Short mmCIF file of C-alpha atoms in Angstrom, two decimals:
data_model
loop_
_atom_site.label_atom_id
_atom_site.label_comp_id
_atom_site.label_asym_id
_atom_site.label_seq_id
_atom_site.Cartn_x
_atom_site.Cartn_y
_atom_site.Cartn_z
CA UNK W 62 -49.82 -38.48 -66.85
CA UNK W 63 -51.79 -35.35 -66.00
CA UNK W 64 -50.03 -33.12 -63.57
CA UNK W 65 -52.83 -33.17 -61.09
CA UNK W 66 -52.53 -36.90 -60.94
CA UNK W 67 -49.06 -36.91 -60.43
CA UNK W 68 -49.22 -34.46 -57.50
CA UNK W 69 -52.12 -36.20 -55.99
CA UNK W 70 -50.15 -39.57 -56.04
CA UNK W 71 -47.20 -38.06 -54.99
CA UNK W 72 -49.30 -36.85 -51.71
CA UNK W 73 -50.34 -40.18 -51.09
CA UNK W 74 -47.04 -41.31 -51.07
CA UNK W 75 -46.03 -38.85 -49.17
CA UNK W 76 -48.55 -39.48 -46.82
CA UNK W 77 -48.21 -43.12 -46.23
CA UNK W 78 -44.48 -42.34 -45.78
CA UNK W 79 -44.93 -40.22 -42.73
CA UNK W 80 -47.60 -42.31 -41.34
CA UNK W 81 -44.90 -45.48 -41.59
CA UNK W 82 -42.55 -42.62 -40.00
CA UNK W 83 -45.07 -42.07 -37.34
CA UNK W 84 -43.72 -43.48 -33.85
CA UNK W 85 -46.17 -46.02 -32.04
CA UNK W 86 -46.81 -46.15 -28.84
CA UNK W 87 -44.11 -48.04 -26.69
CA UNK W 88 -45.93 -47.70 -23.61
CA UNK W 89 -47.35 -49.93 -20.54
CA UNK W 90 -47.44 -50.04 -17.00
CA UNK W 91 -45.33 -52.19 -14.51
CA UNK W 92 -45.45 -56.33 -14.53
CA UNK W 93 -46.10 -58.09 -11.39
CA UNK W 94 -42.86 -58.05 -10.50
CA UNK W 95 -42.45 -54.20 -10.21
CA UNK W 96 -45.39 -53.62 -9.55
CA UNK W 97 -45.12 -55.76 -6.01
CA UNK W 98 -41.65 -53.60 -5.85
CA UNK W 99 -43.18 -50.24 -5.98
CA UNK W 100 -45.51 -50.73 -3.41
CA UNK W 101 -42.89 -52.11 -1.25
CA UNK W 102 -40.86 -48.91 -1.90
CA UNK W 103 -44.19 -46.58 -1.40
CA UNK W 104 -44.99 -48.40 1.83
CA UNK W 105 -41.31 -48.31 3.41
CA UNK W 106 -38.61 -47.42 0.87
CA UNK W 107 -36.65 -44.68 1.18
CA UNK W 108 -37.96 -42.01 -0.86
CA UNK W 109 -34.26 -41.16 -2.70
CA UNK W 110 -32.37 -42.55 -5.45
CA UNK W 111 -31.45 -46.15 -4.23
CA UNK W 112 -29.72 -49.51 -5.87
CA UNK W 113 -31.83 -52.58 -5.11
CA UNK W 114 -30.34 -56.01 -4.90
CA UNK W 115 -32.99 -59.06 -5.36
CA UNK W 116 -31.43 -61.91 -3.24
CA UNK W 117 -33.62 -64.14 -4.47
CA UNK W 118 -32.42 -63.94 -7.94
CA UNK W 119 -29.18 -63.31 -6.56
CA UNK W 120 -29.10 -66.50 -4.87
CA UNK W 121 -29.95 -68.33 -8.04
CA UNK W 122 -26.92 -66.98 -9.84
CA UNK W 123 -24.44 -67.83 -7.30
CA UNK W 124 -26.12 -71.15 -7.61
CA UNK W 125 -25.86 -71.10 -11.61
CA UNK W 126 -21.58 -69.99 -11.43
CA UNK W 127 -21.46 -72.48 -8.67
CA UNK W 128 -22.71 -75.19 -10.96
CA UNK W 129 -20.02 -73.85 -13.64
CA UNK W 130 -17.12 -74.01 -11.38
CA UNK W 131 -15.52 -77.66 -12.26
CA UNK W 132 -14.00 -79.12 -9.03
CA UNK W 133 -10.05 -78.44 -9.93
CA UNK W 134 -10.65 -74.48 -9.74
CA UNK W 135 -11.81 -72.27 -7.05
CA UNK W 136 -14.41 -69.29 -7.43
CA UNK W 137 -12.63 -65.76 -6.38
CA UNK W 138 -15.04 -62.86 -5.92
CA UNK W 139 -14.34 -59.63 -7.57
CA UNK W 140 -15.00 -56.60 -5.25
CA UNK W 141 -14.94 -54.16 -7.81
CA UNK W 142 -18.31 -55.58 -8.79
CA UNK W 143 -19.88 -56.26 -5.54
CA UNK W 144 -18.54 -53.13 -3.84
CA UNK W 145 -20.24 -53.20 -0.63
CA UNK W 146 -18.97 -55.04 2.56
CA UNK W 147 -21.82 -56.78 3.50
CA UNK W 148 -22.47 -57.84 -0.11
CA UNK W 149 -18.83 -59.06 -0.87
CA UNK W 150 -19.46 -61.37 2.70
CA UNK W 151 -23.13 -62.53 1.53
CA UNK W 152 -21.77 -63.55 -1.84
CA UNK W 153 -18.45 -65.16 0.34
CA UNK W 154 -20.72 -67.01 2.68
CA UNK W 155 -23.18 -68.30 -0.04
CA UNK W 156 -20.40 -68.86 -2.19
CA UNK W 157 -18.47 -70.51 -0.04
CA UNK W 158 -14.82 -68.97 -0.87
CA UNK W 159 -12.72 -66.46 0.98
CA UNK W 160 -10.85 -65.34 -2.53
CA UNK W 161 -11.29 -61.84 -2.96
CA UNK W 162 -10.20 -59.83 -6.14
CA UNK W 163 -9.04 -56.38 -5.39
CA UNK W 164 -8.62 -53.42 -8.08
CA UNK W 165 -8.34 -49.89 -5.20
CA UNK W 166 -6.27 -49.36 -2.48
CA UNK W 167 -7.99 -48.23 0.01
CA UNK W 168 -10.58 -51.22 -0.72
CA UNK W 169 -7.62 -53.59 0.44
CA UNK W 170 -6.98 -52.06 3.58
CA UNK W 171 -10.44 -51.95 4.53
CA UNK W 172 -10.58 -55.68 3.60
CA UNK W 173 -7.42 -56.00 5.59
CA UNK W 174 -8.87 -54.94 8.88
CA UNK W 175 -12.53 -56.05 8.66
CA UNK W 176 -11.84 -59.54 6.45
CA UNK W 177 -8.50 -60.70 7.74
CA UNK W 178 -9.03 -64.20 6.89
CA UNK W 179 -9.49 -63.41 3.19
CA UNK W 180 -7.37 -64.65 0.46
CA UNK W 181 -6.39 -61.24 -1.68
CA UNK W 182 -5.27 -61.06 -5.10
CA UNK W 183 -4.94 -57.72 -6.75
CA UNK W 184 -6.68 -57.27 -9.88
CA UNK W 185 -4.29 -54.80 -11.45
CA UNK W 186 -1.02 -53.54 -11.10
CA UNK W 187 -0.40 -50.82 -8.40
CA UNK W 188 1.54 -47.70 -8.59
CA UNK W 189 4.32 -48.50 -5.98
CA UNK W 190 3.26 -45.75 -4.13
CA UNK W 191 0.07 -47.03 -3.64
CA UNK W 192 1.16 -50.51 -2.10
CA UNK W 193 3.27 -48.25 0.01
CA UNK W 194 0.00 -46.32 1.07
CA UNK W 195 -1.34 -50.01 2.15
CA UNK W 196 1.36 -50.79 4.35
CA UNK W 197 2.04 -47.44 5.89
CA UNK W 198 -2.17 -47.68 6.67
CA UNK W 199 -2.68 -51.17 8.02
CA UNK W 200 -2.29 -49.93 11.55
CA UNK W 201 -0.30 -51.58 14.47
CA UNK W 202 -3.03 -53.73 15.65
CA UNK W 203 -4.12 -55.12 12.26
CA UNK W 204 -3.85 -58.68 12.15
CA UNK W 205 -3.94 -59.56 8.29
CA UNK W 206 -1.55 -62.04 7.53
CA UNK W 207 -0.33 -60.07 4.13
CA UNK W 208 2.71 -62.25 3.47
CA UNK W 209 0.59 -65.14 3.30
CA UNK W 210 -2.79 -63.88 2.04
CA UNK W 211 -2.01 -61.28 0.02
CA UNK W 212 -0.52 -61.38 -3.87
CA UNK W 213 0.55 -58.19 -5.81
CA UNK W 214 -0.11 -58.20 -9.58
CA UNK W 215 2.92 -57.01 -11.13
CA UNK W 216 3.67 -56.46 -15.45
CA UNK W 217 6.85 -55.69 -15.92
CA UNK W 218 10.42 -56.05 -14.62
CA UNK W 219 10.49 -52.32 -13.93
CA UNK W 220 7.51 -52.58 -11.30
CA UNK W 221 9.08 -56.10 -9.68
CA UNK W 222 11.97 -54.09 -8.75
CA UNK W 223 10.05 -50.89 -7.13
CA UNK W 224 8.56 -53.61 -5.43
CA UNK W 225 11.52 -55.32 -4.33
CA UNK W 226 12.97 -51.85 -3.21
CA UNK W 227 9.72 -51.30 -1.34
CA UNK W 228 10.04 -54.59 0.06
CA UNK W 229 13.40 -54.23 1.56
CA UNK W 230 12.87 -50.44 2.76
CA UNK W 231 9.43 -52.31 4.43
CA UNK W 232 11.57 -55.41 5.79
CA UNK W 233 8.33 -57.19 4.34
CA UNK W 234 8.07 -60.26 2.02
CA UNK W 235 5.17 -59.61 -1.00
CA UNK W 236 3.91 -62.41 -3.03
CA UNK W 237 3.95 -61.79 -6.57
CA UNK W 238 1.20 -62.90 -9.74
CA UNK W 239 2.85 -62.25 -12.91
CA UNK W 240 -0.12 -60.51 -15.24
CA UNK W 241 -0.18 -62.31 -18.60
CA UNK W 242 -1.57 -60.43 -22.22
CA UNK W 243 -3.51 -63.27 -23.48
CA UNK W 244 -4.91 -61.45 -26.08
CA UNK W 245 -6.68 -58.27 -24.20
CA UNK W 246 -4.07 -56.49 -25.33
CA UNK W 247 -4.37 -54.30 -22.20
CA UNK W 248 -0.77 -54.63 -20.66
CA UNK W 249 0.79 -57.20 -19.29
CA UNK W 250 3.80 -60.16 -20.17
CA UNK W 251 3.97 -61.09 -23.98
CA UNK W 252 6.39 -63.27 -24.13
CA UNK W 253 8.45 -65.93 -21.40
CA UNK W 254 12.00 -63.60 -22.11
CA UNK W 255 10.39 -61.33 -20.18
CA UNK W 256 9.00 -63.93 -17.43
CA UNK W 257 12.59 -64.93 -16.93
CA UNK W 258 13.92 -61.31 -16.46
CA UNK W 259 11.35 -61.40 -13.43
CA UNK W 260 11.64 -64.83 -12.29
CA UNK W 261 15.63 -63.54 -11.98
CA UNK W 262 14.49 -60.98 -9.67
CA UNK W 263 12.15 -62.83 -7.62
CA UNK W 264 14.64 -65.85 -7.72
CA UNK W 265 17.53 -63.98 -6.68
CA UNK W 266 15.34 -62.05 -3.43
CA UNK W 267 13.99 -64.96 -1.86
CA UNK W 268 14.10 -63.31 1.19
CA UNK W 269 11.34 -60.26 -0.17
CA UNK W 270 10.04 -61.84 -2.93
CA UNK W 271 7.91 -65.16 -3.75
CA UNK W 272 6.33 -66.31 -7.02
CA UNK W 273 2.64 -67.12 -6.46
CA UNK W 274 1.44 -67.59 -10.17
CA UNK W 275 -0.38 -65.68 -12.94
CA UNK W 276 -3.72 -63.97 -13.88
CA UNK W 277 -4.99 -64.05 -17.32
CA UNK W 278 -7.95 -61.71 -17.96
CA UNK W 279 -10.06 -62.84 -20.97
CA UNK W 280 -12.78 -60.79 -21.78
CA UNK W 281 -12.89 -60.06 -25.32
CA UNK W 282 -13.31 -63.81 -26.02
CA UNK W 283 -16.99 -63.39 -25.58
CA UNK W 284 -16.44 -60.39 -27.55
CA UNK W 285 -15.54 -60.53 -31.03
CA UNK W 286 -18.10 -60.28 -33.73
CA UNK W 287 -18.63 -64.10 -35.24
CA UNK W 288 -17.44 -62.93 -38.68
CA UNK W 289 -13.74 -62.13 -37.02
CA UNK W 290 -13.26 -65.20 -34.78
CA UNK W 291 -15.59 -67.35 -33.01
CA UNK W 292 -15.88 -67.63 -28.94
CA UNK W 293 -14.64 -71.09 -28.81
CA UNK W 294 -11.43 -70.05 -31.28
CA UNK W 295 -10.71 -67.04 -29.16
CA UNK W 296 -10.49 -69.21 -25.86
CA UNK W 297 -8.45 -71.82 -26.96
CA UNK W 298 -5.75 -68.72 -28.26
CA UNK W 299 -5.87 -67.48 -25.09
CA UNK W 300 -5.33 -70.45 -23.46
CA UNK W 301 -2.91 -71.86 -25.12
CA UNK W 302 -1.28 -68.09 -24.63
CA UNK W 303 -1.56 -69.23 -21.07
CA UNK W 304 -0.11 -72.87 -21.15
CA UNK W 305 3.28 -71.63 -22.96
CA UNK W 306 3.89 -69.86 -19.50
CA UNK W 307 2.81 -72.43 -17.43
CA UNK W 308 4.65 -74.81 -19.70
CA UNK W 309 7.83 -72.42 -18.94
CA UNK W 310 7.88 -72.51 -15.38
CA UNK W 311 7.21 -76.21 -15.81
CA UNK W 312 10.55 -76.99 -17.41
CA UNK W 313 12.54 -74.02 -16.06
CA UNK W 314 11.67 -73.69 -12.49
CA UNK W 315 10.21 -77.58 -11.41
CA UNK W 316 10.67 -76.36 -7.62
CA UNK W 317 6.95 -74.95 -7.87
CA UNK W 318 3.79 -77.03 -7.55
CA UNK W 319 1.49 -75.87 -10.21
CA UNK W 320 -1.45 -77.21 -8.18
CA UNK W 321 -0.18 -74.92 -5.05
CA UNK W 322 0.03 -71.76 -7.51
CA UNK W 323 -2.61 -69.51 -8.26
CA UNK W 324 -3.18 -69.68 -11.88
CA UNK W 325 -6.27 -66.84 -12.22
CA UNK W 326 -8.10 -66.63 -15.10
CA UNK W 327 -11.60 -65.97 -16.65
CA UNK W 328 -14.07 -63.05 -15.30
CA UNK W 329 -17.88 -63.01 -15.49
CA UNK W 330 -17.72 -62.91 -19.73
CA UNK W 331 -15.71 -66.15 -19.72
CA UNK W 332 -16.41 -67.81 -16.77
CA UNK W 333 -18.36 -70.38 -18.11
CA UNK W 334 -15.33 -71.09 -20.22
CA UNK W 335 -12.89 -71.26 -17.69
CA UNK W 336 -15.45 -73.37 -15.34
CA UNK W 337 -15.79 -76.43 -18.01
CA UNK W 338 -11.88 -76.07 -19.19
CA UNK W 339 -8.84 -74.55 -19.10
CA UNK W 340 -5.55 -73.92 -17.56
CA UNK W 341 -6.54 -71.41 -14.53
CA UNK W 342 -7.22 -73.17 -11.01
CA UNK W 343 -8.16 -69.85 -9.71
CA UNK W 344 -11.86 -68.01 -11.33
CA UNK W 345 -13.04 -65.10 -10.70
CA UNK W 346 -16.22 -63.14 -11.12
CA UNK W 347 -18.38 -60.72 -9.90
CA UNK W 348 -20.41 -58.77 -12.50
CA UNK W 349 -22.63 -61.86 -13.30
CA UNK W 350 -23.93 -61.98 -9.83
CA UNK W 351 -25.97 -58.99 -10.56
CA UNK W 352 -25.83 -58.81 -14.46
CA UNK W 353 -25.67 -55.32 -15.37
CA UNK W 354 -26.48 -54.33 -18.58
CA UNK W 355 -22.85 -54.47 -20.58
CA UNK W 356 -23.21 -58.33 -19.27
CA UNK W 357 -26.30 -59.22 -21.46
CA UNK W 358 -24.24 -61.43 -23.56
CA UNK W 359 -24.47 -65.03 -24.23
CA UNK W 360 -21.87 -66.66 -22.34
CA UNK W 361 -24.17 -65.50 -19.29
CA UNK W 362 -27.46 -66.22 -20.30
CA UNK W 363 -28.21 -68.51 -17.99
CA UNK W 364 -27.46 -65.64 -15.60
CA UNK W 365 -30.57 -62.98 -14.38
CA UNK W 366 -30.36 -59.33 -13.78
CA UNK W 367 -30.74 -59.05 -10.07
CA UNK W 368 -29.88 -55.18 -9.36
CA UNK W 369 -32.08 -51.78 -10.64
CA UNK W 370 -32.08 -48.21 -10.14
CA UNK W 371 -35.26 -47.30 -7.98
CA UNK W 372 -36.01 -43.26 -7.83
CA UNK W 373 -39.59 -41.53 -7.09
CA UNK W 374 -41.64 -39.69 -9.44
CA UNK W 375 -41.07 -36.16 -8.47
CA UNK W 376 -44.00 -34.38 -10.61
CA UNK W 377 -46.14 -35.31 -13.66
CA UNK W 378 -47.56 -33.10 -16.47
CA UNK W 379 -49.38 -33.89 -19.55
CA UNK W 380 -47.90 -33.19 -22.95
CA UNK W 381 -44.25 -32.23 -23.70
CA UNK W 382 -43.54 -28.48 -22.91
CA UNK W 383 -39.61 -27.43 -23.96
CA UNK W 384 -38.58 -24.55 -23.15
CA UNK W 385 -38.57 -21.81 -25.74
CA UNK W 386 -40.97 -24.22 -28.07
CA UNK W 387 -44.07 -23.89 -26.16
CA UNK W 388 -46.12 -23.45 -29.55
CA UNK W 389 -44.85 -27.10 -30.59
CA UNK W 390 -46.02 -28.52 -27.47
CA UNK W 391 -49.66 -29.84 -29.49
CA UNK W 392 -47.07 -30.99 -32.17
CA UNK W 393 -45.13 -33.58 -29.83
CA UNK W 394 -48.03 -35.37 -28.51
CA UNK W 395 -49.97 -35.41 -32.34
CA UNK W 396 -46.81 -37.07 -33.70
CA UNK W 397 -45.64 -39.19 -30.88
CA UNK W 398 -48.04 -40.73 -28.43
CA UNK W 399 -44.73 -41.39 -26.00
CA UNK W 400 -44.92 -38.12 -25.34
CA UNK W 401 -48.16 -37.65 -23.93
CA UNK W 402 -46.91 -37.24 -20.35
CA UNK W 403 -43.74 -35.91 -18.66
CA UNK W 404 -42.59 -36.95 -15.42
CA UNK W 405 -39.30 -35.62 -13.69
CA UNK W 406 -37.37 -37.91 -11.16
CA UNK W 407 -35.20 -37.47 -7.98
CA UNK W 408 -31.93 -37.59 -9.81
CA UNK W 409 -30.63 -38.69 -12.97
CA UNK W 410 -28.32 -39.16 -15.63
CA UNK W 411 -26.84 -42.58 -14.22
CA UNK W 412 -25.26 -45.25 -16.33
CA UNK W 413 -28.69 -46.80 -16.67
CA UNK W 414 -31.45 -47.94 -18.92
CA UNK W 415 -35.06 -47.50 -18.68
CA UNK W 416 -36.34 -50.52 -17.36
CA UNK W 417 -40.11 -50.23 -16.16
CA UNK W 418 -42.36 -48.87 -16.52
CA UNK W 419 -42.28 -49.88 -20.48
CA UNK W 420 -41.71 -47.18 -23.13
CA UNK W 421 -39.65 -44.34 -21.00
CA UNK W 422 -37.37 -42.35 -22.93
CA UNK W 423 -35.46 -39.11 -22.30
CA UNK W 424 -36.02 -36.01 -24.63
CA UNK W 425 -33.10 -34.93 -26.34
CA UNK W 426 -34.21 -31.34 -26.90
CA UNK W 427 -34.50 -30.97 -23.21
CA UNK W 428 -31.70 -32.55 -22.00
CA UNK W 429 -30.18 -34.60 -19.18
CA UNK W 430 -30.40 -33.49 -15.25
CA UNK W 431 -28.63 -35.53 -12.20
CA UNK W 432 -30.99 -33.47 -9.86
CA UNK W 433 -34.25 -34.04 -11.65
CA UNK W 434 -34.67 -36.24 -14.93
CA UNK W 435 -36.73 -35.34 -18.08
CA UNK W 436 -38.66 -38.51 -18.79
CA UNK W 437 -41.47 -38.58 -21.64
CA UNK W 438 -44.27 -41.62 -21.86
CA UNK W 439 -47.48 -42.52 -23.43
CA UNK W 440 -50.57 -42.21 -21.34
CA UNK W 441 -50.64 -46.14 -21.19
CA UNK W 442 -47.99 -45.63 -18.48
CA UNK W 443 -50.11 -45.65 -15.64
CA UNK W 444 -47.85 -43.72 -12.89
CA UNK W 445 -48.39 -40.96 -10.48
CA UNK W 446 -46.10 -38.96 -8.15
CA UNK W 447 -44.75 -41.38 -5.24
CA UNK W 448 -44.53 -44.24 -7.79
CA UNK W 449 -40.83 -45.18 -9.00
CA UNK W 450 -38.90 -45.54 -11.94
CA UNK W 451 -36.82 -48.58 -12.90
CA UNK W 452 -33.60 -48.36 -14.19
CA UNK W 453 -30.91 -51.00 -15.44
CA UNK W 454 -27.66 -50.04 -14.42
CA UNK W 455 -24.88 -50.72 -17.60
CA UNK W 456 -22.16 -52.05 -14.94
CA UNK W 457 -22.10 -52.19 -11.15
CA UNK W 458 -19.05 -51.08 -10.12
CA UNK W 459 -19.12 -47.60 -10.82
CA UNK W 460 -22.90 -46.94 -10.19
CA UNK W 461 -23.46 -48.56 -7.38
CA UNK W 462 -20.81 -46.27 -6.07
CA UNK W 463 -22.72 -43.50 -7.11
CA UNK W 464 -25.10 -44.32 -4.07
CA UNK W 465 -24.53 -44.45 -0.38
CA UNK W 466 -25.92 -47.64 0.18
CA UNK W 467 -28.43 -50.86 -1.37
CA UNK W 468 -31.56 -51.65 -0.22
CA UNK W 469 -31.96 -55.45 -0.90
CA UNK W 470 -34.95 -57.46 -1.11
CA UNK W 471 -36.51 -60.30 -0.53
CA UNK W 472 -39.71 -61.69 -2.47
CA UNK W 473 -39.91 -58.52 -3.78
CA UNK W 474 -39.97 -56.50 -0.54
CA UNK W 475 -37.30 -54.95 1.27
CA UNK W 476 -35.31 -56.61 3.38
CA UNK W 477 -31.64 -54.95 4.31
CA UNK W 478 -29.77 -51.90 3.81
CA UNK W 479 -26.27 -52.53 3.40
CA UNK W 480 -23.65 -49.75 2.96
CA UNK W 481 -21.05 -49.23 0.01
CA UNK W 482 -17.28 -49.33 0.08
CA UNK W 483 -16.10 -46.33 0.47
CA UNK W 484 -12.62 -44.52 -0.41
#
């Protein structure tokens, strides 16, 4: 082969290689559904950085867990996920439970005072100090029953007895759910020698101290990759984890209705689990309700995402300038038609996906901003200033922290704005 052939093949190789490498264009504007969204927002939104809550599709997957929840077991609402009062009561009224989960202190006292007829079980173990913080804050006039409502999570026998010291300093009596490790590994009882070291301490402080059950958190069921173990095999371990304490209390302590105990189980990854089977009496869930991100798995897919991001378009500008590589700027739209326009947001850098319009991206060489957010699209993305960008948070309790308060809606206008927990 002649050396000018070679070359000249080698170009067209070369050639057809970078135009396979060449990015296409990932753009389009809104669907119907944020497009009707938008103009809601442009006509009486806001103008900020703002969660939105559809209620519509909200409403259709309380309906859907509803449906799950076989008639032995109650649904218990976990506030970490919903953390806003008026959402926690929507979801309780709709719902049709008073069970609350509760993972932060001063969460519980607020429920305390403004929910006293809920039933509370903490969703983690608290520093003594903390519980102590709860009682020394519930205020003379508070009228939560918390002897009868109330149930601290407790792991080991070392935190039963701060409790029971607390208890007795207090002159209080504290319901106690044993935490069980069946199989998240996170903490909790492994094995029923160490449920009778605690049942000896409850047992023996009647007085301060009353057994109310177990919780079982089971999330990495839905969460193993199929070549380790599938969902179904993961459940029944954890279960049957589960039924070797039950079974325990069953034959060692027979004074104690199983059907009067709360046995807690599942969360929103297994709760379609739990709801057809198992040993818990006692579900709870939350994250499901508004399907963040981190929830798109398929123990939920009958479930729809029901909250977004919503933030204006601050400024638009066509082509991608950076800083310091102003000469490439006729380089970044030639190669990549996504970057054909820039627009910068009010805020940023959330715990969020891109959701609409299609084909946003951040640029890497730019960077990340909370106050105003590099965004680069194709000029098929048909936005101006005053429009707003969708985002997907990954979970809700954290983000929708990040915010003051949601703005729900209702066929795709705004409806409410309801104010986050606080503390």
């Amino acid at each position: 082969m002649k050396r000018r052939t070679f070359l000249a093949g080698a170009a067209t190789v070369g050639a057809v290689t970078m135009i396979g490498l060449k990015p296409s264009d990932a753009g389009a504007s809104y669907n119907d559904y944020f497009r009707t969204v938008n103009e809601s927002l442009k006509n009486n939104g806001p103008y900020r950085p703002m969660i939105l809550i559809d209620l519509d599709i909200m409403d259709r997957n309380i309906s859907t867990l509803k449906k799950m929840t076989r008639d032995t077991a109650a649904y218990r609402i976990v506030v970490k996920s919903l953390p806003s009062p008026d959402l926690t009561k929507y979801v309780m009224e709709k719902a049709g439970t008073n069970r609350l989960m509760v993972f932060h202190q001063p969460f519980l006292n607020y429920i305390s005072k403004e929910i006293p007829d809920a039933d509370v079980l903490l969703g983690k173990p608290m520093p003594v100090k903390a519980a102590q913080h709860y009682y020394n804050n519930l205020g003379p006039d508070n009228q939560y029953k918390h002897e009868e409502n109330l149930q601290w999570l407790i792991d080991s026998k070392e935190r039963v007895e701060q409790y029971l010291q607390l208890a007795k300093t207090l002159s209080v009596k504290m319901r106690i759910n044993l935490e069980l490790d069946v199989g998240l590994h996170r903490g909790g009882l492994t094995s029923t020698a160490q449920l009778k070291s605690i049942m000896a301490v409850i047992e023996a402080n009647p007085q301060h101290l009353q057994f109310s059950g177990f919780m079982g958190y089971d999330a990495q069921v839905a969460k193993f990759p199929p070549i380790i173990k599938s969902i179904d095999e993961a459940y029944k371990e954890s279960q049957d984890i589960y039924i070797s304490f039950v079974d325990y209390i069953k034959q060692h302590h027979p004074q104690y209705e199983l059907d009067k105990l709360c046995l807690n189980g599942a969360g929103s990854p297994s709760y379609a689990l739990a709801g057809e089977s198992g040993i818990a009496n006692d579900l709870s869930a939350g994250s499901c309700l508004v399907k963040p991100l981190q929830f798109d798995i398929s123990t939920l897919d009958d479930f729809e995402p029901a909250s977004f991001i919503a933030t204006p378009i601050l400024k638009k500008l066509q082509g991608t300038t950076i800083p310091g590589l102003e000469r490439l700027q006729w380089w970044n739209t030639f190669w990549d038609p996504n970057k054909e326009q820039t627009l910068f947001i009010y805020g940023g850098k959330w715990m969020a996906e891109y959701e609409s319009p299609t084909g946003l991206r951040g640029n890497s060489l730019f960077g990340t901003s909370t106050n105003q957010e590099f965004i680069n699209c194709s000029n098929n993305v048909n936005v101006n200033v005053d429009d707003h960008v969708f985002l997907r948070p990954d979970q809700s309790e954290a983000v929708f922290l990040q915010f003051d308060d949601i703005i729900t809606i209702r066929n795709k206008r705004i409806q409410d704005t309801w104010q986050t927990l606080a503390g």
